[in-house]
N, CA, C and O atoms as a Tinker XYZ file with bonds, in Angstrom:
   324  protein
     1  N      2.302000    1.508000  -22.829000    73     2
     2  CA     3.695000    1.619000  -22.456000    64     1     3
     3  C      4.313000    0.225000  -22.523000    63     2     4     5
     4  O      3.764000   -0.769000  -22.047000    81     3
     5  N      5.228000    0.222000  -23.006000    73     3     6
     6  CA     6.563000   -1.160000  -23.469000    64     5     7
     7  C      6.874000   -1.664000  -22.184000    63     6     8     9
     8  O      6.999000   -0.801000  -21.315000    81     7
     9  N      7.046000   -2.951000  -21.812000    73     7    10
    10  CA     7.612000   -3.051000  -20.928000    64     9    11
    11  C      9.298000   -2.514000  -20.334000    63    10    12    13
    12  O      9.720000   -2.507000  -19.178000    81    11
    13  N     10.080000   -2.049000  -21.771000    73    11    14
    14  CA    11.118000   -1.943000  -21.792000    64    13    15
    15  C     10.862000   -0.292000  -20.846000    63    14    16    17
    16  O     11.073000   -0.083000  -19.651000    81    15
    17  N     10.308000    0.746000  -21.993000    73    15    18
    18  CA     9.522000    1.595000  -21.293000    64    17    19
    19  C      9.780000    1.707000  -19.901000    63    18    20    21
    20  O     10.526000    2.432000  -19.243000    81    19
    21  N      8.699000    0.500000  -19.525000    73    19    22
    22  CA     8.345000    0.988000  -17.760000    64    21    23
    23  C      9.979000    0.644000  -16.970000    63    22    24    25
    24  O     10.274000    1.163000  -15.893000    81    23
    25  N     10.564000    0.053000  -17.438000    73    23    26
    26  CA    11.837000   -0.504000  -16.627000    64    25    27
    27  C     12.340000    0.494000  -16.634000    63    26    28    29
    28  O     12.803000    0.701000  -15.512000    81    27
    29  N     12.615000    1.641000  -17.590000    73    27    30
    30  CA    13.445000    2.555000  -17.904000    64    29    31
    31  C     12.868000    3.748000  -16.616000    63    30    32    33
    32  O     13.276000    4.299000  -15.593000    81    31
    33  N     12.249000    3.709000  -17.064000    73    31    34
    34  CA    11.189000    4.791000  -16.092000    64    33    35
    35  C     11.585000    4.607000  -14.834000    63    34    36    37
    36  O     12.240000    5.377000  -14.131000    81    35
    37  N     10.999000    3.159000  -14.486000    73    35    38
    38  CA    11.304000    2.772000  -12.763000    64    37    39
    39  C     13.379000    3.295000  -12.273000    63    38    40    41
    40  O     13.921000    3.896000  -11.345000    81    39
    41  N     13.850000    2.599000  -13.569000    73    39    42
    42  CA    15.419000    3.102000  -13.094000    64    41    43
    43  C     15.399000    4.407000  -12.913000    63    42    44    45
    44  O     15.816000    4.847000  -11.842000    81    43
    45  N     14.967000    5.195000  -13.807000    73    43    46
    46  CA    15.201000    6.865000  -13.694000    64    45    47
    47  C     14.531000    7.486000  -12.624000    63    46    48    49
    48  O     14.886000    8.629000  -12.336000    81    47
    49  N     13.382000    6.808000  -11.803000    73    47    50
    50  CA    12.821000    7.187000  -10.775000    64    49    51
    51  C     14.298000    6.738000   -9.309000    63    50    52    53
    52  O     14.801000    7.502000   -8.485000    81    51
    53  N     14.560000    5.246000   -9.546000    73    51    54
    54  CA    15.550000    5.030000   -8.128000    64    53    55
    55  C     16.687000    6.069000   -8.917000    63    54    56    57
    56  O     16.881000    7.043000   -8.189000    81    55
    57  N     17.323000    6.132000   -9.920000    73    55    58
    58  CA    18.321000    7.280000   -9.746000    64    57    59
    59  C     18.112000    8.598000   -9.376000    63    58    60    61
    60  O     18.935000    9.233000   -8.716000    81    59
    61  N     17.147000    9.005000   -9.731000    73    59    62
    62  CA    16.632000   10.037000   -8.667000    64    61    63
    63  C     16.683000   10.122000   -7.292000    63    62    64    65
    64  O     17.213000   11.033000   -6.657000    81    63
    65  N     15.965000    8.882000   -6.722000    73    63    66
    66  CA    15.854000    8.391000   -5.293000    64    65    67
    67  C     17.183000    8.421000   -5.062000    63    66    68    69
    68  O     17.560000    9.278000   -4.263000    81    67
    69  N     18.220000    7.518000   -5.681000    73    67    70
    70  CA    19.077000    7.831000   -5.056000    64    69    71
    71  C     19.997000    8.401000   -5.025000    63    70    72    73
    72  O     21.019000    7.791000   -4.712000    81    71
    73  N     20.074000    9.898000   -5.346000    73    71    74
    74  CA    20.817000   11.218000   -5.862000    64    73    75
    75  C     20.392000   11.694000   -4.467000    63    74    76    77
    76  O     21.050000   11.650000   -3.427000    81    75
    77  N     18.914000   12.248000   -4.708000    73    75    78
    78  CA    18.247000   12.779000   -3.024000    64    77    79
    79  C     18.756000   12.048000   -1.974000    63    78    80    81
    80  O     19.125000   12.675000   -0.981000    81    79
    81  N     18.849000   10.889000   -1.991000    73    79    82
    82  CA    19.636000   10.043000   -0.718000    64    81    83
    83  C     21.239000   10.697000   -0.544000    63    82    84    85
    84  O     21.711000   11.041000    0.539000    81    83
    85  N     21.757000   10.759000   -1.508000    73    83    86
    86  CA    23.065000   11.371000   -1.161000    64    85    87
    87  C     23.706000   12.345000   -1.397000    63    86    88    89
    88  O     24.926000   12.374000   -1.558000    81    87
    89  N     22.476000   13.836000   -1.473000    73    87    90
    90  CA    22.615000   14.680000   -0.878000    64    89    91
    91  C     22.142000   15.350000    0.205000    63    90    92    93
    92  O     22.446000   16.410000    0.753000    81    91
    93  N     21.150000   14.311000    0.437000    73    91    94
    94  CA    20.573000   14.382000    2.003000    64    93    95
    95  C     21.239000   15.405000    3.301000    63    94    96    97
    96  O     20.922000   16.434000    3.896000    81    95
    97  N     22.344000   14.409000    3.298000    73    95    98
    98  CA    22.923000   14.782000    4.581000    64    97    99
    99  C     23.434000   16.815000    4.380000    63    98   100   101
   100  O     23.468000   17.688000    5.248000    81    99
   101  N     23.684000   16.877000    3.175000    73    99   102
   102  CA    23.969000   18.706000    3.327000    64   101   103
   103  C     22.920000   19.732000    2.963000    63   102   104   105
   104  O     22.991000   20.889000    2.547000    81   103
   105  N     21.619000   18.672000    3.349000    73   103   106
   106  CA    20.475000   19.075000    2.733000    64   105   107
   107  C     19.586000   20.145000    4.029000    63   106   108   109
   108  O     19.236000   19.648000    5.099000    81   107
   109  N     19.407000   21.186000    3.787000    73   107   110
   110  CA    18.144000   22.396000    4.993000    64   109   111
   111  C     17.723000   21.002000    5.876000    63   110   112   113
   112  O     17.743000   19.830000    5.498000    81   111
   113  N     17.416000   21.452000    6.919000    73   111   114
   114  CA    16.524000   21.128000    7.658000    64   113   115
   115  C     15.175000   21.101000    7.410000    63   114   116   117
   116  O     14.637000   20.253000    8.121000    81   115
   117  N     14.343000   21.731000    6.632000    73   115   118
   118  CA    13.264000   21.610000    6.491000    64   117   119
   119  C     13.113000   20.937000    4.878000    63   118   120   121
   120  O     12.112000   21.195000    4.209000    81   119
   121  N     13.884000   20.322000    4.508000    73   119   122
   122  CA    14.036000   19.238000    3.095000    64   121   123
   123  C     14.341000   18.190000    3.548000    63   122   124   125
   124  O     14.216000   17.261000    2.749000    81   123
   125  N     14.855000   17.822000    4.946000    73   123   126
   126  CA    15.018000   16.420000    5.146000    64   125   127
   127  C     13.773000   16.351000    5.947000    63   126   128   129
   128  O     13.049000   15.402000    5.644000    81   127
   129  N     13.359000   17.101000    6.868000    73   127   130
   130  CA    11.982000   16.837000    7.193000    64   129   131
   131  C     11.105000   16.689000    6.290000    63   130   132   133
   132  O     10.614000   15.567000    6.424000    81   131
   133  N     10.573000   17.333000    5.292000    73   131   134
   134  CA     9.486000   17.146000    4.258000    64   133   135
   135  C      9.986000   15.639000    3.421000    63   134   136   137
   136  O      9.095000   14.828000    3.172000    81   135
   137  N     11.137000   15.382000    3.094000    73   135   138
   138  CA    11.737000   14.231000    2.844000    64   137   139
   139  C     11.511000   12.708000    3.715000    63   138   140   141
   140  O     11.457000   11.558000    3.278000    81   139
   141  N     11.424000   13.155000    4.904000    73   139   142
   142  CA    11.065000   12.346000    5.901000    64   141   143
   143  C      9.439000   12.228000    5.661000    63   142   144   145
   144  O      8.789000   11.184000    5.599000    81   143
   145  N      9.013000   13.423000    5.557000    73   143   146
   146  CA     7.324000   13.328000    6.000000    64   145   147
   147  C      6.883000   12.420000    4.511000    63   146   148   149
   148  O      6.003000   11.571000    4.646000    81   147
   149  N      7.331000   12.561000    3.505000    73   147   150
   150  CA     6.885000   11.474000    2.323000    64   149   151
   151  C      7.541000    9.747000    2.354000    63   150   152   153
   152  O      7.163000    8.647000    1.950000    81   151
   153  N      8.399000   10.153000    2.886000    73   151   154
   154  CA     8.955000    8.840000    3.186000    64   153   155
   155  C      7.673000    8.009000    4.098000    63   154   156   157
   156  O      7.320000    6.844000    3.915000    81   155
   157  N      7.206000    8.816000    4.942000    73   155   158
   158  CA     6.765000    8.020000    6.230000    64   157   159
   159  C      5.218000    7.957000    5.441000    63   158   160   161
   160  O      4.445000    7.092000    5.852000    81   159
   161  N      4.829000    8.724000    4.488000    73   159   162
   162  CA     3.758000    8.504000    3.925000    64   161   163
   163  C      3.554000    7.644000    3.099000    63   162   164   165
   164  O      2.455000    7.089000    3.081000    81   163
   165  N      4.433000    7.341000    2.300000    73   163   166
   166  CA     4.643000    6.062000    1.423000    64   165   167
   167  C      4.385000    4.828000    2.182000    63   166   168   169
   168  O      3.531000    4.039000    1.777000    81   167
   169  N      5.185000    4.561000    3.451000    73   167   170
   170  CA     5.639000    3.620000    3.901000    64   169   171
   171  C      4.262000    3.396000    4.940000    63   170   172   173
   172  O      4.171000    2.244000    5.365000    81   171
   173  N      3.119000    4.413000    5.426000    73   171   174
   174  CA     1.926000    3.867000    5.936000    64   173   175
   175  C      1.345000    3.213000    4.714000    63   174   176   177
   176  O      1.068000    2.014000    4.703000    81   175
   177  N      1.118000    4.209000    3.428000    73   175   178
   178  CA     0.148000    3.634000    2.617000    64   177   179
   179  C      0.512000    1.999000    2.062000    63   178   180   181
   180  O     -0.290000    1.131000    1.721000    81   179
   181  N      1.577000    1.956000    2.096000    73   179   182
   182  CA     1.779000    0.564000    2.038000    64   181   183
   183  C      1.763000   -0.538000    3.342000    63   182   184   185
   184  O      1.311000   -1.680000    3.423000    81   183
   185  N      2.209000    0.016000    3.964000    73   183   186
   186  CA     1.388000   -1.018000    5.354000    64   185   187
   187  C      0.156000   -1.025000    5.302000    63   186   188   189
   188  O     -0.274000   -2.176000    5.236000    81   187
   189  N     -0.741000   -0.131000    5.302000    73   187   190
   190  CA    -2.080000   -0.442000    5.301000    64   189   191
   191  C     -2.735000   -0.615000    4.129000    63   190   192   193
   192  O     -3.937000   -0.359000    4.059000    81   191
   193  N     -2.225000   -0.945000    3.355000    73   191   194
   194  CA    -2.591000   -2.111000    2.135000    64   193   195
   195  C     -2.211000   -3.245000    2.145000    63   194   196   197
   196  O     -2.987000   -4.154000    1.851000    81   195
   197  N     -1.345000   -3.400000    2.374000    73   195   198
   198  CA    -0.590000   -5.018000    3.141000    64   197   199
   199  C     -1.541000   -5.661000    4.257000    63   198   200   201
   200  O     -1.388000   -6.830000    4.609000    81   199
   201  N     -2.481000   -4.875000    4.764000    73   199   202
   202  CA    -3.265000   -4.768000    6.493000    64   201   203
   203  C     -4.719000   -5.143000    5.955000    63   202   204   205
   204  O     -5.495000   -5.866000    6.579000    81   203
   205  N     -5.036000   -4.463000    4.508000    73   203   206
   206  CA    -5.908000   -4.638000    4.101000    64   205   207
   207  C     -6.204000   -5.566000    3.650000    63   206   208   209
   208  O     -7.072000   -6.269000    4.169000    81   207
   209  N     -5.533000   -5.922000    2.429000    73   207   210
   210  CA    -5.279000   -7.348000    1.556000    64   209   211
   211  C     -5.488000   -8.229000    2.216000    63   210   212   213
   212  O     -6.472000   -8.905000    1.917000    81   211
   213  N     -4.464000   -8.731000    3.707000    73   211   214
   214  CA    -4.382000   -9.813000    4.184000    64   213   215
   215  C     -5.567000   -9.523000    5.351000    63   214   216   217
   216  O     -5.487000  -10.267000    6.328000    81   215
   217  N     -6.286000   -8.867000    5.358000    73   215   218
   218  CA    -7.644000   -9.022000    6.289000    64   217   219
   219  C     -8.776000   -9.786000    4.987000    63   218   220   221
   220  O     -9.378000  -10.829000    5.242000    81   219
   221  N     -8.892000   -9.196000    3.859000    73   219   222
   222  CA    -9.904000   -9.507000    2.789000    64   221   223
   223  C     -9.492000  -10.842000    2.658000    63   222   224   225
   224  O    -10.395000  -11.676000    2.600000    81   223
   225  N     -8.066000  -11.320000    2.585000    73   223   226
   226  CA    -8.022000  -12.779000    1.727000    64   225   227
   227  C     -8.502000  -13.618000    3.247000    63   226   228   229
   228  O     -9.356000  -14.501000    3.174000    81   227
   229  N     -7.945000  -13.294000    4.441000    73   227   230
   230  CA    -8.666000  -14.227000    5.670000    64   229   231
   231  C     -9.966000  -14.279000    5.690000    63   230   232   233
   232  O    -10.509000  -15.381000    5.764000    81   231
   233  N    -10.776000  -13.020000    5.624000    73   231   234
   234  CA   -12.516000  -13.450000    5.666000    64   233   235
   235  C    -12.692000  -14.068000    5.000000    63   234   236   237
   236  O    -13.425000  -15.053000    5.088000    81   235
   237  N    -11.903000  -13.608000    3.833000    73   235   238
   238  CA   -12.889000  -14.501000    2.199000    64   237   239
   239  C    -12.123000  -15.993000    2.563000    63   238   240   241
   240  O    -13.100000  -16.740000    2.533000    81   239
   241  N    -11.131000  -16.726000    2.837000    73   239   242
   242  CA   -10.409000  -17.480000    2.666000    64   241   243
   243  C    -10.211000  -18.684000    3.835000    63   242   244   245
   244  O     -9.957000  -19.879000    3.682000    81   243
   245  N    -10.409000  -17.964000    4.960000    73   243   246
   246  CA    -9.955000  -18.433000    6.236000    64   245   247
   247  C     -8.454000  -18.876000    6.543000    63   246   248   249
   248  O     -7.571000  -18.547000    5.751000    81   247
   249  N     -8.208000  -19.487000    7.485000    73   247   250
   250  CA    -6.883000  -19.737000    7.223000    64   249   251
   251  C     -6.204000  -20.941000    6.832000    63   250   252   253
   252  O     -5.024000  -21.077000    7.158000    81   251
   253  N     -6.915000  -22.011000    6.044000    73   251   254
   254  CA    -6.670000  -23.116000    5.435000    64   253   255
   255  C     -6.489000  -22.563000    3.829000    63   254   256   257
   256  O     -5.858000  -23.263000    3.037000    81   255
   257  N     -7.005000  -21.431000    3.455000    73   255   258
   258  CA    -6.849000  -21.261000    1.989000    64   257   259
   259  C     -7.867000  -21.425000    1.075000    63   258   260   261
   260  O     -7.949000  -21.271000   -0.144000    81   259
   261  N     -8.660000  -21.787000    1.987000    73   259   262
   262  CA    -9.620000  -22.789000    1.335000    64   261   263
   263  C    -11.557000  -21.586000    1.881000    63   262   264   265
   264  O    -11.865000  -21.217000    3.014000    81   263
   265  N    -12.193000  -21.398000    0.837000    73   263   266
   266  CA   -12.977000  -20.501000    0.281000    64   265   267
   267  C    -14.121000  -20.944000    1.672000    63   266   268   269
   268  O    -14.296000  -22.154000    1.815000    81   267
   269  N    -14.917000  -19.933000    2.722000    73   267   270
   270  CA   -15.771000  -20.213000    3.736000    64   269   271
   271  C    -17.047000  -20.268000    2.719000    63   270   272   273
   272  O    -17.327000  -19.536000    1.770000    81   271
   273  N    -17.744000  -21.448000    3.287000    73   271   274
   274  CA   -19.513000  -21.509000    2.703000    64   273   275
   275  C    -19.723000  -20.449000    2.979000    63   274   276   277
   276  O    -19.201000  -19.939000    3.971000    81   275
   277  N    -20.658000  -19.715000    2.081000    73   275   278
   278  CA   -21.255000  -18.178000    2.284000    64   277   279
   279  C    -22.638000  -18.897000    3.562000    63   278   280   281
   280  O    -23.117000  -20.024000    3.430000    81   279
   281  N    -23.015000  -17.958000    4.652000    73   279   282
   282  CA   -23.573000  -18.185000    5.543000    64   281   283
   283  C    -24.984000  -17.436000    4.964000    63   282   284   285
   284  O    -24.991000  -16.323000    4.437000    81   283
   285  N    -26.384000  -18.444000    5.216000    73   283   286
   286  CA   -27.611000  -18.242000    4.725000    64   285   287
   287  C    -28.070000  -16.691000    5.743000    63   286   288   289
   288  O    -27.802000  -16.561000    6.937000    81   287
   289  N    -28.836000  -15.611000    4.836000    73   287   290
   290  CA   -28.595000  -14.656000    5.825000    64   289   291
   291  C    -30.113000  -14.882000    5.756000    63   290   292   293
   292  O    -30.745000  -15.370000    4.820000    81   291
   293  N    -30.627000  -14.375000    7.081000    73   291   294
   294  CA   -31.540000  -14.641000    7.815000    64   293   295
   295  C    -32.443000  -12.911000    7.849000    63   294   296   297
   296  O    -32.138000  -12.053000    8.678000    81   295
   297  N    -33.601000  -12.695000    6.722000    73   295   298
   298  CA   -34.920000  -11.969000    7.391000    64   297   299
   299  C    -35.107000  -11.461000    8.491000    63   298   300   301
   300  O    -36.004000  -12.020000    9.122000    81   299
   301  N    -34.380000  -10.182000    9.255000    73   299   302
   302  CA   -35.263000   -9.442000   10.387000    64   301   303
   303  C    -36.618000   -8.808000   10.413000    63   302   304   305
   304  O    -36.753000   -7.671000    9.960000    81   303
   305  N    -37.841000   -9.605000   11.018000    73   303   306
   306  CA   -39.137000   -9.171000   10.999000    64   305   307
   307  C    -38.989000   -8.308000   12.572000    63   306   308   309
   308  O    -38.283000   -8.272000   13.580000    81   307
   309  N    -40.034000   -7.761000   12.037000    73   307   310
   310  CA   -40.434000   -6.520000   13.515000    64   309   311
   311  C    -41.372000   -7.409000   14.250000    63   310   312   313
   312  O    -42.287000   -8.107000   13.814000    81   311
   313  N    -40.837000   -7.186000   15.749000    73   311   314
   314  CA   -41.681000   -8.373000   16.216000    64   313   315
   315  C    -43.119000   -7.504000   17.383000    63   314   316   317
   316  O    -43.236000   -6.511000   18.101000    81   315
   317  N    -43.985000   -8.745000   16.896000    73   315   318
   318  CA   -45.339000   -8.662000   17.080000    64   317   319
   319  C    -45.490000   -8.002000   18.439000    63   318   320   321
   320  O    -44.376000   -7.856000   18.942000    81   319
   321  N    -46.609000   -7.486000   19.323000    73   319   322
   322  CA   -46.667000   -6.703000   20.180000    64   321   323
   323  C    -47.990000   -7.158000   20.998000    63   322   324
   324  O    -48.348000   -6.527000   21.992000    81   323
């Protein structure tokens, strides 16, 4: 896909979006709820990728930016009796 392509696409998706936005308001009750319920689904899955990301880049990273020595992992033996 062209980049021109994807631009086109993305516009024809917000004109969509925002057609549904403004007929919303004379819209059933149970279309602005289901409208709502994807809205609010979008908007977790992207918080908790935002939640995710910035947990992975702190372990891996710390908070200087700067990459933690990997820590020597240490052999659990069963101990003697």
């Amino acid at each position: 896909m062209s980049p021109e392509d994807f631009l086109k696409e993305i516009q024809a998706i917000g004109e969509k979006f925002l057609l549904k936005l403004q007929k919303l308001p004379k819209a059933d009750p149970v279309e602005i709820v289901s409208f709502s319920v994807v809205l609010l689904f979008i908007a977790t899955v992207l918080v908790l990728t935002i939640i995710a990301c910035s947990c992975c880049c702190y372990s891996c990273c710390g908070c200087d930016g700067r990459p933690e020595p990997r820590h020597k992992k240490s052999q659990v033996r069963p101990a003697a009796r």
